C-alpha cells in the first residue's frame, strides 16, 4: 500500500488529468460500442454475417492501428497525437447521428471511432510515463489500466436505458463528452517521449533474468510482443464466449454480476499488485499468468455458478499479471520511444484478438454441435499451457543457430555488399 500511496502522491496534474480522461473516454466509448451489434442488426437490418465482419475489421483497425499512432507521435509529438485522435473520435461519434438513418454512414462512423482509438492509446501511455524511471512505471500503468477498466465496466449499464429508446441523445452526449475531454488536452504541456534513466538495481535484475536459460532477454528479445499475442488470444475466448456459455446455465442477472465483480476485482487489484509484479522475474510471471488462465478456463468447464465465478476470478488474475508485465517488459527491452513500444503491444493484442475470433467461433460451434460445450473450455485451457511452452522451445532451439550466425565472420562478398 505504501508504494501505491507514493505513486498517487507523486502524480503531476497532467498525469491526474490523463487518468481521469482515460476513465471518461472508455466510459463514453463503452456506452456505445458494446451495443453496435444490436444497432447494426436490429435497427439497420444488416445480416449477422455482415455485422460480424464489420465488427471484426473495426476491432483489428483499433488494435493494429496503434503502430500508426506511434509513428504519428514520433512525427508530431504526444500531445498533438492525442488531440488528433480525440478530434477523430469526436467526429466519429457525431457522425452516428446522421448514421441513424443511413447504415453506410453508421459503419463509417464506427471506423472513425476505431481509428481515433488506435491513434490515442500509445500516445496516452507514453505521455503518462514520460520522464519517469522504472520504479514508477508499474504504478502508473496499473492506474491507467484501472481507469480504463472502470470506464469499460460502467459504460454499458449507464447507456442501457438510452440505446434503443433515444440513441440520438446518447450519441450527442458522447460526442460532447469527447469534445470536452479533447479541449482539456489542449491545456497539457508538451513533453518528450522517453523515460528517465534506470534506477539502481535494474542492472542486477537484468543480469538475474539473463541467467534464466529458457527465457533470457537475449534469447527472447521479442518476448513481450509474442506473449502478448498468446495472452490476448487465450483471454478473448473468455471475453467472447462466456455469455453464450454462462447465461443458459445460470441467468442473465448472474452473468451481469460476474462481469461487475470481475471489473471491480480488476480495477482494485491491479494497482495493489503492480510493484510486486514489477519485481517478479519475467519467467515466473509468465508461469503464474498462463497458469491462472489455464486453471480458470478448466474450472469454467465444470459449469454452474461456482465454476463460472471461480473461473472468472482466475482469468482476472491471469489478465492482471500478463497484460501489465508484458507492457513493463516491452518498455525495458526496447530502446525505441515509449509510444512505439505501446503501439507494437497494441498490434500484438490485435493479432491475438483476431486469431481468437477466427478460431474460437469454429471451436465453439463444433463443441455445441457435439453437445459438449464444456470441452471447449478444456481445449482453451490446454492451449494456455501448450502454446507458451511451444514458443519457448522453438526459440530456444533456434538460439544456437542465431548465436553462431552473429559470431560468424563476414565473408569477402558480404563485406563488399555492406
PDB file of N, CA, C and O in Angstrom, residues 119-174:
ATOM      1  N   UNK A 119      -5.117   5.682 -32.604  1.00  0.00           N
ATOM      2  CA  UNK A 119      -4.139   6.764 -32.520  1.00  0.00           C
ATOM      3  C   UNK A 119      -3.890   7.193 -31.079  1.00  0.00           C
ATOM      4  O   UNK A 119      -2.775   7.603 -30.730  1.00  0.00           O
ATOM      5  N   UNK A 120      -4.908   7.096 -30.226  1.00  0.00           N
ATOM      6  CA  UNK A 120      -4.835   7.723 -28.904  1.00  0.00           C
ATOM      7  C   UNK A 120      -4.002   6.940 -27.882  1.00  0.00           C
ATOM      8  O   UNK A 120      -3.168   7.514 -27.179  1.00  0.00           O
ATOM      9  N   UNK A 121      -4.219   5.641 -27.786  1.00  0.00           N
ATOM     10  CA  UNK A 121      -3.701   4.906 -26.633  1.00  0.00           C
ATOM     11  C   UNK A 121      -2.173   4.883 -26.540  1.00  0.00           C
ATOM     12  O   UNK A 121      -1.625   5.103 -25.448  1.00  0.00           O
ATOM     13  N   UNK A 122      -1.415   4.617 -27.624  1.00  0.00           N
ATOM     14  CA  UNK A 122       0.051   4.647 -27.465  1.00  0.00           C
ATOM     15  C   UNK A 122       0.559   5.993 -26.970  1.00  0.00           C
ATOM     16  O   UNK A 122       1.447   6.050 -26.109  1.00  0.00           O
ATOM     17  N   UNK A 123       0.011   7.085 -27.514  1.00  0.00           N
ATOM     18  CA  UNK A 123       0.452   8.415 -27.078  1.00  0.00           C
ATOM     19  C   UNK A 123       0.044   8.675 -25.634  1.00  0.00           C
ATOM     20  O   UNK A 123       0.806   9.285 -24.862  1.00  0.00           O
ATOM     21  N   UNK A 124      -1.145   8.221 -25.245  1.00  0.00           N
ATOM     22  CA  UNK A 124      -1.617   8.403 -23.875  1.00  0.00           C
ATOM     23  C   UNK A 124      -0.687   7.726 -22.872  1.00  0.00           C
ATOM     24  O   UNK A 124      -0.244   8.333 -21.881  1.00  0.00           O
ATOM     25  N   UNK A 125      -0.363   6.452 -23.115  1.00  0.00           N
ATOM     26  CA  UNK A 125       0.503   5.720 -22.195  1.00  0.00           C
ATOM     27  C   UNK A 125       1.912   6.296 -22.180  1.00  0.00           C
ATOM     28  O   UNK A 125       2.551   6.387 -21.125  1.00  0.00           O
ATOM     29  N   UNK A 126       2.407   6.670 -23.360  1.00  0.00           N
ATOM     30  CA  UNK A 126       3.757   7.233 -23.427  1.00  0.00           C
ATOM     31  C   UNK A 126       3.838   8.559 -22.673  1.00  0.00           C
ATOM     32  O   UNK A 126       4.821   8.832 -21.978  1.00  0.00           O
ATOM     33  N   UNK A 127       2.809   9.392 -22.803  1.00  0.00           N
ATOM     34  CA  UNK A 127       2.789  10.674 -22.076  1.00  0.00           C
ATOM     35  C   UNK A 127       2.741  10.410 -20.572  1.00  0.00           C
ATOM     36  O   UNK A 127       3.398  11.100 -19.791  1.00  0.00           O
ATOM     37  N   UNK A 128       1.981   9.408 -20.157  1.00  0.00           N
ATOM     38  CA  UNK A 128       1.816   9.115 -18.735  1.00  0.00           C
ATOM     39  C   UNK A 128       3.147   8.746 -18.084  1.00  0.00           C
ATOM     40  O   UNK A 128       3.422   9.139 -16.943  1.00  0.00           O
ATOM     41  N   UNK A 129       3.991   7.983 -18.793  1.00  0.00           N
ATOM     42  CA  UNK A 129       5.258   7.528 -18.196  1.00  0.00           C
ATOM     43  C   UNK A 129       6.443   8.365 -18.645  1.00  0.00           C
ATOM     44  O   UNK A 129       7.591   8.058 -18.280  1.00  0.00           O
ATOM     45  N   UNK A 130       6.219   9.425 -19.425  1.00  0.00           N
ATOM     46  CA  UNK A 130       7.331  10.242 -19.916  1.00  0.00           C
ATOM     47  C   UNK A 130       8.122  10.843 -18.755  1.00  0.00           C
ATOM     48  O   UNK A 130       7.546  11.426 -17.834  1.00  0.00           O
ATOM     49  N   UNK A 131       9.417  10.677 -18.785  1.00  0.00           N
ATOM     50  CA  UNK A 131      10.275  11.230 -17.752  1.00  0.00           C
ATOM     51  C   UNK A 131      10.298  10.438 -16.463  1.00  0.00           C
ATOM     52  O   UNK A 131      10.958  10.826 -15.511  1.00  0.00           O
ATOM     53  N   UNK A 132       9.586   9.318 -16.422  1.00  0.00           N
ATOM     54  CA  UNK A 132       9.522   8.505 -15.205  1.00  0.00           C
ATOM     55  C   UNK A 132      10.468   7.314 -15.312  1.00  0.00           C
ATOM     56  O   UNK A 132      10.572   6.682 -16.358  1.00  0.00           O
ATOM     57  N   UNK A 133      11.138   7.010 -14.232  1.00  0.00           N
ATOM     58  CA  UNK A 133      12.025   5.864 -14.203  1.00  0.00           C
ATOM     59  C   UNK A 133      11.263   4.569 -14.012  1.00  0.00           C
ATOM     60  O   UNK A 133      10.044   4.542 -13.855  1.00  0.00           O
ATOM     61  N   UNK A 134      12.015   3.488 -14.006  1.00  0.00           N
ATOM     62  CA  UNK A 134      11.429   2.153 -13.931  1.00  0.00           C
ATOM     63  C   UNK A 134      10.616   1.944 -12.650  1.00  0.00           C
ATOM     64  O   UNK A 134       9.610   1.230 -12.650  1.00  0.00           O
ATOM     65  N   UNK A 135      11.004   2.592 -11.584  1.00  0.00           N
ATOM     66  CA  UNK A 135      10.329   2.386 -10.296  1.00  0.00           C
ATOM     67  C   UNK A 135       8.880   2.869 -10.325  1.00  0.00           C
ATOM     68  O   UNK A 135       8.022   2.303  -9.645  1.00  0.00           O
ATOM     69  N   UNK A 136       8.586   3.904 -11.112  1.00  0.00           N
ATOM     70  CA  UNK A 136       7.248   4.488 -11.109  1.00  0.00           C
ATOM     71  C   UNK A 136       6.345   3.929 -12.207  1.00  0.00           C
ATOM     72  O   UNK A 136       5.141   4.101 -12.151  1.00  0.00           O
ATOM     73  N   UNK A 137       6.933   3.308 -13.226  1.00  0.00           N
ATOM     74  CA  UNK A 137       6.116   2.844 -14.344  1.00  0.00           C
ATOM     75  C   UNK A 137       5.025   1.849 -13.951  1.00  0.00           C
ATOM     76  O   UNK A 137       3.896   1.973 -14.425  1.00  0.00           O
ATOM     77  N   UNK A 138       5.313   0.840 -13.114  1.00  0.00           N
ATOM     78  CA  UNK A 138       4.265  -0.133 -12.790  1.00  0.00           C
ATOM     79  C   UNK A 138       3.019   0.508 -12.193  1.00  0.00           C
ATOM     80  O   UNK A 138       1.898   0.200 -12.598  1.00  0.00           O
ATOM     81  N   UNK A 139       3.205   1.415 -11.220  1.00  0.00           N
ATOM     82  CA  UNK A 139       2.054   2.060 -10.605  1.00  0.00           C
ATOM     83  C   UNK A 139       1.273   2.914 -11.582  1.00  0.00           C
ATOM     84  O   UNK A 139       0.033   2.917 -11.575  1.00  0.00           O
ATOM     85  N   UNK A 140       1.992   3.635 -12.449  1.00  0.00           N
ATOM     86  CA  UNK A 140       1.309   4.494 -13.427  1.00  0.00           C
ATOM     87  C   UNK A 140       0.528   3.674 -14.445  1.00  0.00           C
ATOM     88  O   UNK A 140      -0.627   3.981 -14.757  1.00  0.00           O
ATOM     89  N   UNK A 141       1.151   2.618 -14.966  1.00  0.00           N
ATOM     90  CA  UNK A 141       0.453   1.799 -15.958  1.00  0.00           C
ATOM     91  C   UNK A 141      -0.706   1.025 -15.326  1.00  0.00           C
ATOM     92  O   UNK A 141      -1.747   0.832 -15.956  1.00  0.00           O
ATOM     93  N   UNK A 142      -0.525   0.597 -14.083  1.00  0.00           N
ATOM     94  CA  UNK A 142      -1.620  -0.088 -13.393  1.00  0.00           C
ATOM     95  C   UNK A 142      -2.779   0.867 -13.139  1.00  0.00           C
ATOM     96  O   UNK A 142      -3.953   0.512 -13.313  1.00  0.00           O
ATOM     97  N   UNK A 143      -2.470   2.100 -12.726  1.00  0.00           N
ATOM     98  CA  UNK A 143      -3.520   3.097 -12.513  1.00  0.00           C
ATOM     99  C   UNK A 143      -4.237   3.415 -13.825  1.00  0.00           C
ATOM    100  O   UNK A 143      -5.461   3.573 -13.859  1.00  0.00           O
ATOM    101  N   UNK A 144      -3.474   3.483 -14.913  1.00  0.00           N
ATOM    102  CA  UNK A 144      -4.085   3.719 -16.227  1.00  0.00           C
ATOM    103  C   UNK A 144      -5.016   2.577 -16.602  1.00  0.00           C
ATOM    104  O   UNK A 144      -6.143   2.799 -17.064  1.00  0.00           O
ATOM    105  N   UNK A 145      -4.550   1.340 -16.384  1.00  0.00           N
ATOM    106  CA  UNK A 145      -5.402   0.194 -16.684  1.00  0.00           C
ATOM    107  C   UNK A 145      -6.670   0.182 -15.852  1.00  0.00           C
ATOM    108  O   UNK A 145      -7.755  -0.141 -16.345  1.00  0.00           O
ATOM    109  N   UNK A 146      -6.556   0.556 -14.577  1.00  0.00           N
ATOM    110  CA  UNK A 146      -7.739   0.604 -13.713  1.00  0.00           C
ATOM    111  C   UNK A 146      -8.725   1.666 -14.183  1.00  0.00           C
ATOM    112  O   UNK A 146      -9.934   1.457 -14.158  1.00  0.00           O
ATOM    113  N   UNK A 147      -8.202   2.824 -14.604  1.00  0.00           N
ATOM    114  CA  UNK A 147      -9.079   3.896 -15.095  1.00  0.00           C
ATOM    115  C   UNK A 147      -9.829   3.451 -16.342  1.00  0.00           C
ATOM    116  O   UNK A 147     -11.041   3.653 -16.472  1.00  0.00           O
ATOM    117  N   UNK A 148      -9.112   2.831 -17.263  1.00  0.00           N
ATOM    118  CA  UNK A 148      -9.763   2.324 -18.477  1.00  0.00           C
ATOM    119  C   UNK A 148     -10.810   1.264 -18.142  1.00  0.00           C
ATOM    120  O   UNK A 148     -11.932   1.277 -18.669  1.00  0.00           O
ATOM    121  N   UNK A 149     -10.463   0.327 -17.272  1.00  0.00           N
ATOM    122  CA  UNK A 149     -11.379  -0.766 -16.956  1.00  0.00           C
ATOM    123  C   UNK A 149     -12.594  -0.292 -16.167  1.00  0.00           C
ATOM    124  O   UNK A 149     -13.678  -0.864 -16.295  1.00  0.00           O
ATOM    125  N   UNK A 150     -12.430   0.746 -15.354  1.00  0.00           N
ATOM    126  CA  UNK A 150     -13.583   1.301 -14.642  1.00  0.00           C
ATOM    127  C   UNK A 150     -14.579   1.887 -15.639  1.00  0.00           C
ATOM    128  O   UNK A 150     -15.803   1.701 -15.511  1.00  0.00           O
ATOM    129  N   UNK A 151     -14.069   2.585 -16.658  1.00  0.00           N
ATOM    130  CA  UNK A 151     -14.955   3.107 -17.696  1.00  0.00           C
ATOM    131  C   UNK A 151     -15.628   2.011 -18.484  1.00  0.00           C
ATOM    132  O   UNK A 151     -16.816   2.097 -18.824  1.00  0.00           O
ATOM    133  N   UNK A 152     -14.875   0.952 -18.781  1.00  0.00           N
ATOM    134  CA  UNK A 152     -15.436  -0.190 -19.510  1.00  0.00           C
ATOM    135  C   UNK A 152     -16.565  -0.822 -18.714  1.00  0.00           C
ATOM    136  O   UNK A 152     -17.599  -1.236 -19.269  1.00  0.00           O
ATOM    137  N   UNK A 153     -16.393  -0.915 -17.389  1.00  0.00           N
ATOM    138  CA  UNK A 153     -17.408  -1.561 -16.547  1.00  0.00           C
ATOM    139  C   UNK A 153     -18.678  -0.717 -16.426  1.00  0.00           C
ATOM    140  O   UNK A 153     -19.793  -1.248 -16.425  1.00  0.00           O
ATOM    141  N   UNK A 154     -18.521   0.604 -16.331  1.00  0.00           N
ATOM    142  CA  UNK A 154     -19.681   1.463 -16.064  1.00  0.00           C
ATOM    143  C   UNK A 154     -20.384   1.941 -17.330  1.00  0.00           C
ATOM    144  O   UNK A 154     -21.563   2.308 -17.284  1.00  0.00           O
ATOM    145  N   UNK A 155     -19.676   1.953 -18.465  1.00  0.00           N
ATOM    146  CA  UNK A 155     -20.264   2.470 -19.696  1.00  0.00           C
ATOM    147  C   UNK A 155     -21.526   1.752 -20.143  1.00  0.00           C
ATOM    148  O   UNK A 155     -22.581   2.389 -20.359  1.00  0.00           O
ATOM    149  N   UNK A 156     -21.497   0.431 -20.294  1.00  0.00           N
ATOM    150  CA  UNK A 156     -22.690  -0.275 -20.784  1.00  0.00           C
ATOM    151  C   UNK A 156     -23.928  -0.120 -19.907  1.00  0.00           C
ATOM    152  O   UNK A 156     -25.009   0.189 -20.421  1.00  0.00           O
ATOM    153  N   UNK A 157     -23.831  -0.305 -18.566  1.00  0.00           N
ATOM    154  CA  UNK A 157     -25.049  -0.125 -17.769  1.00  0.00           C
ATOM    155  C   UNK A 157     -25.554   1.313 -17.760  1.00  0.00           C
ATOM    156  O   UNK A 157     -26.760   1.561 -17.693  1.00  0.00           O
ATOM    157  N   UNK A 158     -24.636   2.294 -17.855  1.00  0.00           N
ATOM    158  CA  UNK A 158     -25.057   3.695 -17.871  1.00  0.00           C
ATOM    159  C   UNK A 158     -25.853   4.027 -19.132  1.00  0.00           C
ATOM    160  O   UNK A 158     -26.777   4.843 -19.108  1.00  0.00           O
ATOM    161  N   UNK A 159     -25.489   3.387 -20.242  1.00  0.00           N
ATOM    162  CA  UNK A 159     -26.142   3.695 -21.520  1.00  0.00           C
ATOM    163  C   UNK A 159     -27.336   2.803 -21.826  1.00  0.00           C
ATOM    164  O   UNK A 159     -28.121   3.123 -22.726  1.00  0.00           O
ATOM    165  N   UNK A 160     -27.484   1.705 -21.102  1.00  0.00           N
ATOM    166  CA  UNK A 160     -28.523   0.726 -21.429  1.00  0.00           C
ATOM    167  C   UNK A 160     -29.924   1.323 -21.569  1.00  0.00           C
ATOM    168  O   UNK A 160     -30.664   0.959 -22.492  1.00  0.00           O
ATOM    169  N   UNK A 161     -30.357   2.260 -20.713  1.00  0.00           N
ATOM    170  CA  UNK A 161     -31.726   2.787 -20.850  1.00  0.00           C
ATOM    171  C   UNK A 161     -31.939   3.633 -22.106  1.00  0.00           C
ATOM    172  O   UNK A 161     -33.079   3.893 -22.484  1.00  0.00           O
ATOM    173  N   UNK A 162     -30.837   4.066 -22.752  1.00  0.00           N
ATOM    174  CA  UNK A 162     -30.975   5.030 -23.852  1.00  0.00           C
ATOM    175  C   UNK A 162     -30.631   4.470 -25.230  1.00  0.00           C
ATOM    176  O   UNK A 162     -30.906   5.107 -26.239  1.00  0.00           O
ATOM    177  N   UNK A 163     -30.035   3.290 -25.281  1.00  0.00           N
ATOM    178  CA  UNK A 163     -29.518   2.778 -26.552  1.00  0.00           C
ATOM    179  C   UNK A 163     -30.609   2.637 -27.590  1.00  0.00           C
ATOM    180  O   UNK A 163     -30.482   3.103 -28.730  1.00  0.00           O
ATOM    181  N   UNK A 164     -31.710   1.995 -27.235  1.00  0.00           N
ATOM    182  CA  UNK A 164     -32.780   1.754 -28.202  1.00  0.00           C
ATOM    183  C   UNK A 164     -33.877   2.811 -28.136  1.00  0.00           C
ATOM    184  O   UNK A 164     -34.570   3.048 -29.127  1.00  0.00           O
ATOM    185  N   UNK A 165     -34.040   3.461 -26.983  1.00  0.00           N
ATOM    186  CA  UNK A 165     -35.132   4.432 -26.854  1.00  0.00           C
ATOM    187  C   UNK A 165     -34.751   5.813 -27.372  1.00  0.00           C
ATOM    188  O   UNK A 165     -35.571   6.493 -28.013  1.00  0.00           O
ATOM    189  N   UNK A 166     -33.522   6.265 -27.106  1.00  0.00           N
ATOM    190  CA  UNK A 166     -33.100   7.594 -27.568  1.00  0.00           C
ATOM    191  C   UNK A 166     -31.631   7.584 -27.959  1.00  0.00           C
ATOM    192  O   UNK A 166     -30.800   8.226 -27.301  1.00  0.00           O
ATOM    193  N   UNK A 167     -31.285   6.840 -29.016  1.00  0.00           N
ATOM    194  CA  UNK A 167     -29.873   6.763 -29.414  1.00  0.00           C
ATOM    195  C   UNK A 167     -29.298   8.112 -29.852  1.00  0.00           C
ATOM    196  O   UNK A 167     -28.104   8.357 -29.668  1.00  0.00           O
ATOM    197  N   UNK A 168     -30.133   8.986 -30.434  1.00  0.00           N
ATOM    198  CA  UNK A 168     -29.623  10.295 -30.870  1.00  0.00           C
ATOM    199  C   UNK A 168     -29.091  11.082 -29.681  1.00  0.00           C
ATOM    200  O   UNK A 168     -28.020  11.704 -29.750  1.00  0.00           O
ATOM    201  N   UNK A 169     -29.826  11.078 -28.577  1.00  0.00           N
ATOM    202  CA  UNK A 169     -29.362  11.768 -27.379  1.00  0.00           C
ATOM    203  C   UNK A 169     -28.089  11.154 -26.832  1.00  0.00           C
ATOM    204  O   UNK A 169     -27.189  11.868 -26.368  1.00  0.00           O
ATOM    205  N   UNK A 170     -27.995   9.815 -26.901  1.00  0.00           N
ATOM    206  CA  UNK A 170     -26.798   9.127 -26.417  1.00  0.00           C
ATOM    207  C   UNK A 170     -25.580   9.525 -27.243  1.00  0.00           C
ATOM    208  O   UNK A 170     -24.528   9.882 -26.698  1.00  0.00           O
ATOM    209  N   UNK A 171     -25.706   9.477 -28.564  1.00  0.00           N
ATOM    210  CA  UNK A 171     -24.575   9.824 -29.424  1.00  0.00           C
ATOM    211  C   UNK A 171     -24.176  11.293 -29.251  1.00  0.00           C
ATOM    212  O   UNK A 171     -22.995  11.633 -29.264  1.00  0.00           O
ATOM    213  N   UNK A 172     -25.166  12.152 -29.095  1.00  0.00           N
ATOM    214  CA  UNK A 172     -24.859  13.578 -28.887  1.00  0.00           C
ATOM    215  C   UNK A 172     -24.090  13.776 -27.586  1.00  0.00           C
ATOM    216  O   UNK A 172     -23.088  14.505 -27.541  1.00  0.00           O
ATOM    217  N   UNK A 173     -24.547  13.116 -26.535  1.00  0.00           N
ATOM    218  CA  UNK A 173     -23.877  13.240 -25.247  1.00  0.00           C
ATOM    219  C   UNK A 173     -22.441  12.741 -25.286  1.00  0.00           C
ATOM    220  O   UNK A 173     -21.531  13.373 -24.733  1.00  0.00           O
ATOM    221  N   UNK A 174     -22.227  11.610 -25.957  1.00  0.00           N
ATOM    222  CA  UNK A 174     -20.871  11.055 -26.044  1.00  0.00           C
ATOM    223  C   UNK A 174     -19.967  11.963 -26.876  1.00  0.00           C
ATOM    224  O   UNK A 174     -18.803  12.198 -26.532  1.00  0.00           O
TER     225      UNK A 174
END
